[in-house]
Short mmCIF file of C-alpha atoms in Angstrom, two decimals:
data_model
loop_
_atom_site.label_atom_id
_atom_site.label_comp_id
_atom_site.label_asym_id
_atom_site.label_seq_id
_atom_site.Cartn_x
_atom_site.Cartn_y
_atom_site.Cartn_z
CA MET A 1 129.28 3.62 28.17
CA ASP A 2 126.80 4.00 31.00
CA LYS A 3 124.15 4.31 28.43
CA LEU A 4 125.25 1.31 26.47
CA ILE A 5 125.23 -0.86 29.56
CA ALA A 6 121.60 0.03 30.46
CA ASP A 7 120.63 -0.65 26.82
CA LEU A 8 122.46 -4.09 26.97
CA LYS A 9 120.74 -4.84 30.14
CA LYS A 10 117.26 -4.38 28.71
CA GLN A 11 118.17 -6.17 25.51
CA ILE A 12 119.40 -9.15 27.42
CA VAL A 13 116.37 -9.16 29.48
CA ASP A 14 113.94 -8.79 26.33
CA GLN A 15 115.97 -11.41 24.11
CA LEU A 16 116.36 -14.19 26.69
CA ASN A 17 112.81 -13.62 28.24
CA LEU A 18 114.38 -13.46 31.73
CA GLN A 19 111.41 -14.05 34.25
CA ASP A 20 111.08 -11.91 37.39
CA ILE A 21 114.40 -9.97 36.59
CA LYS A 22 114.67 -6.33 35.67
CA PRO A 23 117.39 -4.80 33.81
CA GLU A 24 118.52 -2.84 36.77
CA ASP A 25 118.74 -6.11 38.86
CA ILE A 26 121.73 -7.09 36.77
CA GLY A 27 125.13 -6.01 37.99
CA ASP A 28 127.66 -4.25 35.72
CA ASP A 29 130.40 -6.88 36.59
CA GLU A 30 127.94 -9.73 37.50
CA PRO A 31 128.97 -12.96 35.70
CA LEU A 32 126.32 -13.66 33.18
CA PHE A 33 126.80 -17.51 32.97
CA VAL A 34 126.73 -20.31 35.49
CA GLU A 35 126.98 -18.79 38.97
CA GLY A 36 125.73 -15.16 38.01
CA LEU A 37 122.49 -15.17 36.00
CA GLY A 38 122.75 -18.85 35.44
CA LEU A 39 122.70 -18.70 31.34
CA ASP A 40 123.60 -21.58 29.28
CA SER A 41 124.78 -22.50 25.79
CA ILE A 42 121.63 -21.50 24.12
CA ASP A 43 121.86 -18.36 25.79
CA ALA A 44 125.23 -17.70 24.55
CA LEU A 45 123.91 -18.16 20.81
CA GLU A 46 121.09 -15.69 21.54
CA LEU A 47 123.66 -13.18 22.69
CA ILE A 48 125.77 -13.66 19.76
CA VAL A 49 122.61 -12.74 17.65
CA LEU A 50 121.89 -9.88 19.82
CA LEU A 51 125.33 -8.27 19.08
CA GLN A 52 124.71 -8.84 15.41
CA GLN A 53 121.21 -7.48 15.26
CA HIS A 54 121.58 -4.33 17.36
CA TYR A 55 125.34 -3.61 16.98
CA LYS A 56 126.35 -5.23 13.62
CA ILE A 57 129.03 -6.87 15.24
CA LYS A 58 130.06 -10.37 14.45
CA LEU A 59 132.22 -12.30 16.92
CA GLU A 60 135.61 -12.59 15.54
CA SER A 61 136.46 -15.75 16.96
CA ALA A 62 134.44 -18.43 18.97
CA ASP A 63 137.07 -18.49 21.47
CA ASP A 64 136.50 -15.05 22.41
CA GLY A 65 132.91 -15.89 23.76
CA PRO A 66 133.81 -16.75 27.20
CA LYS A 67 135.80 -13.20 27.51
CA VAL A 68 133.45 -11.22 25.58
CA PHE A 69 130.26 -12.56 27.57
CA ARG A 70 131.37 -12.62 30.96
CA THR A 71 129.46 -9.71 32.22
CA VAL A 72 127.56 -7.05 30.74
CA LYS A 73 130.63 -4.55 31.14
CA THR A 74 132.89 -6.77 29.10
CA MET A 75 130.17 -6.92 26.42
CA ALA A 76 129.83 -3.22 26.48
CA GLU A 77 133.68 -2.84 26.17
CA TYR A 78 133.78 -5.26 23.16
CA ILE A 79 131.13 -3.40 21.33
CA THR A 80 132.73 0.09 21.89
CA ALA A 81 135.89 -1.37 20.73
CA HIS A 82 134.55 -3.10 17.57
CA GLN A 83 131.46 -0.89 16.45
CA PRO A 84 131.24 0.11 13.21
CA LYS A 85 131.68 4.07 13.00
CA ASN A 86 128.32 4.44 11.07
CA VAL A 87 126.14 2.46 13.62
CA MET B 1 94.80 -58.56 25.84
CA MET B 2 96.09 -57.91 29.44
CA GLU B 3 94.03 -55.60 31.64
CA MET B 4 95.33 -51.72 31.74
CA PHE B 5 94.14 -48.85 33.93
CA ILE B 6 94.19 -45.07 34.13
CA ARG B 7 95.79 -44.47 37.34
CA ALA B 8 95.70 -40.76 37.06
CA THR B 9 94.95 -37.69 35.02
CA GLY B 10 95.91 -34.11 34.32
CA ASN B 11 93.89 -31.75 31.97
CA ILE B 12 94.10 -28.03 30.86
CA SER B 13 91.23 -27.24 28.77
CA PRO B 14 88.78 -24.25 28.31
CA GLN B 15 86.90 -25.54 31.23
CA LYS B 16 87.87 -25.52 34.92
CA THR B 17 89.60 -28.97 34.79
CA PHE B 18 93.15 -28.40 36.28
CA GLY B 19 93.92 -28.92 39.90
CA HIS B 20 91.77 -30.15 42.61
CA VAL B 21 88.42 -28.69 41.38
CA PRO B 22 84.96 -30.28 41.41
CA PHE B 23 84.16 -32.23 38.23
CA LEU B 24 82.71 -29.57 35.78
CA ASN B 25 80.25 -28.22 38.20
CA GLU B 26 81.15 -24.63 37.28
CA PRO B 27 81.10 -24.80 33.20
CA VAL B 28 82.46 -21.80 31.67
CA GLU B 29 80.23 -20.10 28.58
CA TYR B 30 82.07 -18.46 25.69
CA PHE B 31 80.49 -16.31 23.01
CA THR B 32 83.05 -16.77 20.30
CA ASN B 33 84.29 -19.54 17.93
CA ARG B 34 87.56 -19.89 19.82
CA LEU B 35 87.68 -21.56 23.03
CA SER B 36 91.20 -21.06 24.72
CA CYS B 37 92.30 -22.93 27.82
CA ILE B 38 92.06 -21.83 31.17
CA GLU B 39 95.71 -21.87 32.44
CA PRO B 40 97.17 -22.20 35.82
CA ASP B 41 100.06 -20.10 37.44
CA TYR B 42 102.70 -22.22 35.76
CA LYS B 43 105.50 -21.03 38.40
CA ASN B 44 103.99 -23.61 40.64
CA PHE B 45 104.84 -26.36 38.48
CA ILE B 46 107.73 -25.36 36.42
CA ASP B 47 111.15 -24.12 37.32
CA ALA B 48 111.66 -20.59 36.59
CA LYS B 49 114.82 -20.92 34.65
CA MET B 50 112.98 -23.44 32.42
CA ILE B 51 109.68 -21.54 32.04
CA ARG B 52 111.16 -18.73 30.25
CA ARG B 53 112.01 -20.82 26.95
CA MET B 54 108.50 -22.39 27.04
CA SER B 55 105.70 -21.45 24.82
CA ARG B 56 102.06 -21.70 25.94
CA ILE B 57 101.58 -25.24 24.57
CA ILE B 58 104.57 -26.61 26.35
CA LYS B 59 103.77 -25.04 29.57
CA MET B 60 100.34 -26.63 29.31
CA GLY B 61 101.51 -30.01 28.45
CA VAL B 62 104.39 -29.90 31.07
CA ALA B 63 101.85 -28.77 33.85
CA ALA B 64 99.09 -31.31 32.77
CA ALA B 65 101.81 -34.16 32.83
CA THR B 66 103.32 -32.88 36.05
CA GLU B 67 99.86 -32.90 37.90
CA CYS B 68 99.08 -36.33 36.39
CA LEU B 69 102.48 -37.78 37.65
CA GLN B 70 101.90 -36.21 41.21
CA GLU B 71 98.29 -37.84 41.31
CA ALA B 72 99.79 -40.99 40.43
CA ASN B 73 102.47 -40.83 42.83
CA VAL B 74 104.90 -41.94 40.10
CA GLU B 75 108.20 -40.14 39.88
CA MET B 76 109.61 -41.80 36.88
CA PRO B 77 107.27 -43.30 34.20
CA ASP B 78 108.40 -46.23 32.20
CA ALA B 79 107.64 -44.35 29.09
CA ILE B 80 106.48 -40.96 27.88
CA ILE B 81 104.25 -40.76 24.91
CA THR B 82 102.51 -37.80 23.41
CA GLY B 83 100.30 -37.04 20.38
CA THR B 84 99.91 -33.68 18.73
CA ALA B 85 98.48 -32.76 15.31
CA TYR B 86 99.87 -29.48 15.03
CA GLY B 87 102.95 -29.31 17.52
CA CYS B 88 104.42 -26.16 18.92
CA LEU B 89 102.59 -23.71 16.41
CA GLU B 90 103.58 -20.45 18.45
CA ASP B 91 107.22 -21.20 18.23
CA THR B 92 106.82 -22.41 14.73
CA GLY B 93 105.08 -19.08 13.64
CA ILE B 94 107.88 -17.12 15.66
CA PHE B 95 110.85 -18.76 13.59
CA LEU B 96 109.19 -18.78 10.31
CA THR B 97 108.31 -14.99 10.80
CA LYS B 98 111.96 -14.35 11.69
CA LEU B 99 113.14 -16.53 8.86
CA VAL B 100 111.30 -14.19 6.50
CA GLU B 101 111.61 -10.70 8.13
CA GLN B 102 115.35 -11.10 8.72
CA LYS B 103 115.91 -12.73 5.10
CA GLU B 104 117.21 -15.98 6.70
CA GLU B 105 119.90 -14.26 8.54
CA MET B 106 120.70 -13.83 12.27
CA LEU B 107 118.06 -16.36 13.44
CA THR B 108 117.88 -17.02 17.12
CA PRO B 109 117.96 -20.70 18.25
CA THR B 110 115.32 -21.01 21.10
CA ALA B 111 112.00 -20.65 18.91
CA PHE B 112 113.40 -23.33 16.24
CA ILE B 113 114.53 -25.64 19.05
CA GLN B 114 111.26 -25.44 20.75
CA SER B 115 109.10 -25.65 17.64
CA THR B 116 109.37 -29.63 17.14
CA HIS B 117 106.52 -31.66 17.75
CA ASN B 118 108.21 -33.89 20.44
CA THR B 119 109.01 -30.73 22.67
CA VAL B 120 106.36 -31.48 25.30
CA GLY B 121 107.39 -35.02 26.00
CA ALA B 122 111.09 -33.92 25.67
CA GLN B 123 110.65 -31.29 28.34
CA VAL B 124 108.69 -33.63 30.65
CA ALA B 125 111.66 -36.11 30.25
CA LEU B 126 114.32 -33.24 30.90
CA MET B 127 112.44 -32.36 34.01
CA LEU B 128 112.31 -35.59 35.29
CA HIS B 129 115.83 -36.88 34.02
CA CYS B 130 113.81 -39.63 32.48
CA HIS B 131 115.87 -41.41 29.70
CA ASN B 132 113.26 -44.08 29.13
CA TYR B 133 111.26 -44.57 25.90
CA ASN B 134 110.08 -41.40 24.67
CA ASN B 135 107.94 -40.87 21.51
CA THR B 136 105.62 -38.41 19.76
CA PHE B 137 102.78 -39.31 17.32
CA VAL B 138 101.79 -36.88 14.65
CA HIS B 139 99.05 -38.14 12.71
CA ARG B 140 96.48 -35.37 12.46
CA GLY B 141 93.13 -36.70 13.92
CA PHE B 142 94.62 -40.04 14.95
CA SER B 143 97.69 -38.47 16.87
CA PHE B 144 96.37 -39.10 20.37
CA GLU B 145 94.96 -42.53 19.57
CA SER B 146 98.31 -43.58 18.08
CA ALA B 147 100.14 -42.42 21.13
CA LEU B 148 97.65 -44.38 23.53
CA LEU B 149 97.87 -47.44 21.22
CA ASP B 150 101.59 -47.32 21.45
CA ALA B 151 101.29 -47.29 25.45
CA MET B 152 98.83 -50.26 25.25
CA MET B 153 101.30 -52.09 23.12
CA LEU B 154 104.01 -51.53 25.49
CA LEU B 155 101.82 -52.66 28.58
CA SER B 156 100.68 -55.65 26.50
CA GLU B 157 104.28 -56.66 25.78
CA ASN B 158 105.44 -56.04 29.45
CA GLU B 159 107.80 -53.46 28.38
CA ALA B 160 106.50 -50.96 30.83
CA LYS B 161 104.20 -50.88 33.83
CA ASN B 162 103.40 -47.22 34.18
CA ILE B 163 103.19 -44.98 31.08
CA LEU B 164 102.51 -41.17 30.89
CA VAL B 165 100.61 -40.66 27.61
CA GLY B 166 98.97 -37.36 26.65
CA SER B 167 97.59 -35.27 24.06
CA VAL B 168 98.42 -31.53 23.24
CA ASP B 169 97.29 -29.11 20.73
CA GLU B 170 97.03 -25.34 20.88
CA ILE B 171 95.41 -22.63 18.73
CA THR B 172 97.50 -19.54 17.75
CA ASN B 173 96.19 -16.38 16.22
CA THR B 174 97.77 -17.37 12.80
CA SER B 175 96.34 -20.94 12.77
CA HIS B 176 92.82 -19.59 13.87
CA THR B 177 93.10 -17.31 11.08
CA ILE B 178 94.12 -19.73 8.56
CA ILE B 179 91.48 -22.38 9.54
CA ASN B 180 88.85 -19.79 9.92
CA ARG B 181 89.57 -18.88 6.35
CA MET B 182 88.88 -22.39 5.18
CA GLY B 183 85.52 -22.15 6.55
CA LEU B 184 85.92 -24.75 9.40
CA TYR B 185 84.66 -22.51 12.17
CA LYS B 186 81.21 -20.92 12.69
CA GLN B 187 80.91 -17.27 11.04
CA ILE B 188 78.44 -16.04 13.55
CA PRO B 189 79.65 -16.00 17.35
CA SER B 190 77.17 -17.88 19.64
CA SER B 191 77.21 -19.68 22.91
CA ASN B 192 79.30 -22.73 23.23
CA PHE B 193 76.45 -24.01 25.23
CA ALA B 194 74.04 -23.70 22.27
CA LEU B 195 76.53 -25.50 19.84
CA PHE B 196 74.53 -28.28 19.03
CA SER B 197 71.33 -26.50 18.20
CA SER B 198 73.10 -23.88 15.67
CA ASN B 199 72.03 -25.86 12.51
CA THR B 200 74.85 -24.11 10.53
CA LYS B 201 78.02 -25.22 9.20
CA GLY B 202 81.36 -25.06 10.84
CA THR B 203 82.26 -25.71 14.50
CA ILE B 204 84.21 -23.93 17.45
CA ALA B 205 87.90 -24.17 17.83
CA GLY B 206 89.39 -25.55 20.72
CA GLU B 207 92.75 -26.74 22.59
CA GLY B 208 94.00 -28.68 25.36
CA ALA B 209 96.47 -30.73 27.11
CA SER B 210 95.19 -34.17 28.65
CA PHE B 211 97.63 -36.65 30.41
CA PHE B 212 97.11 -39.89 31.48
CA LEU B 213 98.95 -42.35 33.57
CA LEU B 214 98.47 -45.84 32.06
CA SER B 215 99.17 -48.72 34.50
CA SER B 216 99.08 -52.45 34.09
CA GLU B 217 98.77 -52.76 37.74
CA GLN B 218 95.62 -52.85 39.91
CA SER B 219 95.16 -50.09 42.43
CA GLU B 220 92.20 -48.73 44.47
CA ASN B 221 93.18 -45.28 43.05
CA ASN B 222 92.51 -46.41 39.55
CA TYR B 223 89.79 -44.18 37.60
CA ALA B 224 88.86 -46.90 34.94
CA GLN B 225 89.94 -49.64 32.83
CA LEU B 226 91.04 -49.12 29.26
CA ASP B 227 89.56 -52.09 27.52
CA ALA B 228 90.19 -51.25 23.76
CA LEU B 229 90.70 -48.54 21.04
CA THR B 230 90.54 -48.89 17.25
CA THR B 231 90.76 -46.32 14.52
CA PHE B 232 89.16 -46.35 11.17
CA TYR B 233 89.85 -43.92 8.07
CA LYS B 234 87.70 -42.33 5.67
CA PRO B 235 84.76 -44.85 5.75
CA LYS B 236 82.61 -44.83 2.63
CA ASN B 237 79.10 -44.74 4.18
CA ILE B 238 77.21 -45.10 7.38
CA ASN B 239 77.08 -48.91 6.97
CA GLU B 240 80.73 -49.15 7.07
CA ILE B 241 80.96 -47.00 10.28
CA GLU B 242 78.22 -49.17 11.89
CA ASN B 243 79.99 -52.34 10.70
CA GLN B 244 83.30 -50.89 12.48
CA ILE B 245 81.50 -50.14 15.65
CA SER B 246 79.91 -53.65 15.57
CA ASP B 247 83.23 -55.48 14.96
CA PHE B 248 84.86 -53.47 17.51
CA LEU B 249 82.31 -54.38 20.35
CA ASN B 250 82.33 -58.11 19.06
CA TYR B 251 86.08 -58.35 19.13
CA ARG B 252 85.86 -57.08 22.85
CA SER B 253 82.82 -59.71 23.22
CA THR B 254 80.69 -56.71 24.37
CA SER B 255 77.26 -56.23 22.91
CA ILE B 256 75.90 -52.56 22.71
CA ASP B 257 73.35 -53.51 25.29
CA GLU B 258 76.12 -53.54 27.82
CA ILE B 259 77.02 -49.93 26.93
CA ASP B 260 75.71 -47.94 29.55
CA LEU B 261 76.97 -44.43 28.29
CA LEU B 262 77.88 -43.44 24.98
CA ILE B 263 80.20 -40.08 24.34
CA THR B 264 80.09 -38.85 20.90
CA GLY B 265 82.26 -36.11 19.25
CA LYS B 266 79.38 -33.87 17.67
CA ASN B 267 80.73 -30.62 17.25
CA GLY B 268 77.75 -28.42 15.74
CA ASP B 269 78.73 -28.72 12.10
CA ILE B 270 75.48 -29.89 10.46
CA ASN B 271 77.59 -31.99 7.95
CA GLY B 272 79.76 -33.78 10.42
CA ASP B 273 76.90 -34.23 12.87
CA LYS B 274 74.80 -36.04 10.45
CA ILE B 275 76.76 -39.17 11.06
CA TYR B 276 76.36 -39.01 14.56
CA GLU B 277 72.54 -38.49 14.34
CA GLU B 278 72.04 -41.24 11.89
CA ILE B 279 73.99 -43.80 14.06
CA ASN B 280 71.79 -42.50 17.14
CA GLU B 281 68.80 -43.49 15.16
CA THR B 282 70.30 -46.98 14.32
CA LEU B 283 72.98 -48.74 16.49
CA PHE B 284 72.89 -46.37 19.48
CA LYS B 285 69.08 -46.15 19.62
CA ASN B 286 67.71 -45.63 23.16
CA LYS B 287 71.06 -45.40 24.80
CA PRO B 288 72.09 -42.70 27.08
CA LEU B 289 74.41 -40.27 25.15
CA ILE B 290 76.50 -37.13 25.86
CA ASN B 291 78.60 -34.86 23.86
CA PHE B 292 81.83 -33.00 24.99
CA LYS B 293 82.99 -30.42 22.06
CA HIS B 294 80.67 -27.63 23.63
CA LEU B 295 83.02 -27.74 26.48
CA CYS B 296 86.69 -28.03 24.93
CA GLY B 297 86.08 -27.03 21.29
CA GLU B 298 87.06 -29.05 18.19
CA TYR B 299 90.68 -30.02 17.52
CA PRO B 300 92.53 -33.08 16.36
CA THR B 301 93.36 -34.49 19.60
CA ALA B 302 90.08 -33.62 21.37
CA THR B 303 89.52 -37.27 22.27
CA GLY B 304 92.15 -36.65 24.97
CA PHE B 305 89.38 -34.49 26.53
CA ALA B 306 86.79 -37.22 26.17
CA LEU B 307 88.78 -40.00 27.56
CA TRP B 308 89.33 -37.59 30.67
CA LEU B 309 85.64 -37.09 30.83
CA ALA B 310 84.88 -40.83 30.43
CA ALA B 311 87.35 -41.61 33.12
CA ASN B 312 85.93 -39.03 35.73
CA ILE B 313 82.44 -40.07 34.92
CA ILE B 314 83.28 -43.66 35.77
CA LYS B 315 85.43 -42.82 38.94
CA THR B 316 82.95 -40.25 40.30
CA LYS B 317 79.74 -41.97 39.04
CA THR B 318 78.22 -38.91 38.02
CA VAL B 319 77.54 -37.02 34.55
CA PRO B 320 78.05 -33.37 35.02
CA SER B 321 74.90 -31.67 34.09
CA ILE B 322 76.54 -29.44 31.33
CA ALA B 323 77.57 -32.81 29.53
CA GLY B 324 74.02 -34.24 29.63
CA LYS B 325 70.75 -34.63 31.67
CA ILE B 326 71.73 -38.21 32.70
CA SER B 327 71.51 -39.87 35.92
CA VAL B 328 73.72 -42.68 36.46
CA ASP B 329 74.31 -44.81 39.40
CA ASN B 330 76.84 -47.35 40.68
CA LYS B 331 75.60 -49.72 37.84
CA LEU B 332 77.76 -47.72 35.27
CA LYS B 333 80.14 -50.14 34.04
CA LYS B 334 80.99 -49.29 30.22
CA ILE B 335 81.46 -46.20 28.26
CA LEU B 336 81.98 -46.26 24.42
CA ILE B 337 83.63 -43.01 22.86
CA TYR B 338 82.86 -42.72 19.24
CA ASN B 339 84.62 -39.63 17.67
CA HIS B 340 85.42 -38.58 14.03
CA TYR B 341 87.49 -35.62 12.84
CA GLN B 342 86.21 -34.28 9.72
CA ASN B 343 84.81 -37.54 8.72
CA ILE B 344 88.32 -38.68 7.78
CA HIS B 345 89.78 -40.06 11.07
CA HIS B 346 87.32 -42.05 13.28
CA SER B 347 87.90 -43.74 16.53
CA LEU B 348 86.44 -45.73 19.31
CA PHE B 349 87.45 -46.13 22.91
CA LEU B 350 86.12 -48.74 25.38
CA ILE B 351 86.32 -47.87 29.16
CA SER B 352 85.05 -49.74 32.06
CA ALA B 353 84.81 -49.47 35.57
CA CYS B 354 87.61 -51.45 37.43
#
């Protein structure tokens, strides 16, 4: 799980082109949207694509978005629970 | 037509033109057929959260527009109008490349959203929370001219008092490679300062973001008065060009003798420059004349740089030596800019002292 969280942080910084933020600056339980990293709806689309590209996971329902993308840790937990076995 | 003035400017170009810098007294020499802009530290002008999604041309445009508005001390323009021929090429290239590489699946939204031609004008409006008139013109070599004409008409019709109008175009590696392959650029690199003595085909690529605050109000801070602008398309011969220039001046009740300085768009291509040289021997004979594309390169909205140059010459009453060995004094009243883009898009600007 720790490696997955570290990988996710790096992928988020790269995919969203976050300026002046290093992967290690993002807390595992830090909110990604609004009061935390301050991400917005366009970033949410980028994160959905990130899940598909890197982990071959399609979000089952748009309603799950706020829960899945709440923090890096919740993303990692969702990936662990849904990742296909051969990836 | 009512009077309209250039109140302020903001210009990012391959020369040191951005910020509070002396007027072209440290010209930058290049030994390549591609002149890239000298860019500032954008963090001083653009919010870090917004900057991460902006490609180079958007940052250039937003920074030039911001500087222009700050100089004019105008927080909310009545209209924002931009002209661009190629738009946001870098983002266009990114999303098209992903489209191919990823077989039209899993495409990210940012590059697509930012790739539209009106992104610069829209980003400026977003930053200002400006809900006023916002338009972008994409007409190849007439893009900036169309934007300016729209601004002039809005001012004439009293639809606006202060208008932010600008030109933006960028070179990317892909666009440069493609246009280079078409033979538009010089194949042997040489100094941009020697552009007009090369006697070869092709020119040098350029790019830039030039913004102007056009106002219908008199102010002691105004750079210059924008008297008139016209365009003409694919003239048949030199006679037609001369007639267009004469008609333009006649329409403004101005004779060629009243023009104190000519700025022409020579770009070092022997074919295109023939037109300027022929007119220099007839209509413009014995008139003080300077060029500008050795400073900014050739691009479809390069007249934005020319207008910036003219406005600054009138304001400072000096012609930078890199533009031409011409001494002017307080008598300098009128400047005529004549430019053509590939002998297809021809434009004329008449600017005068306030």
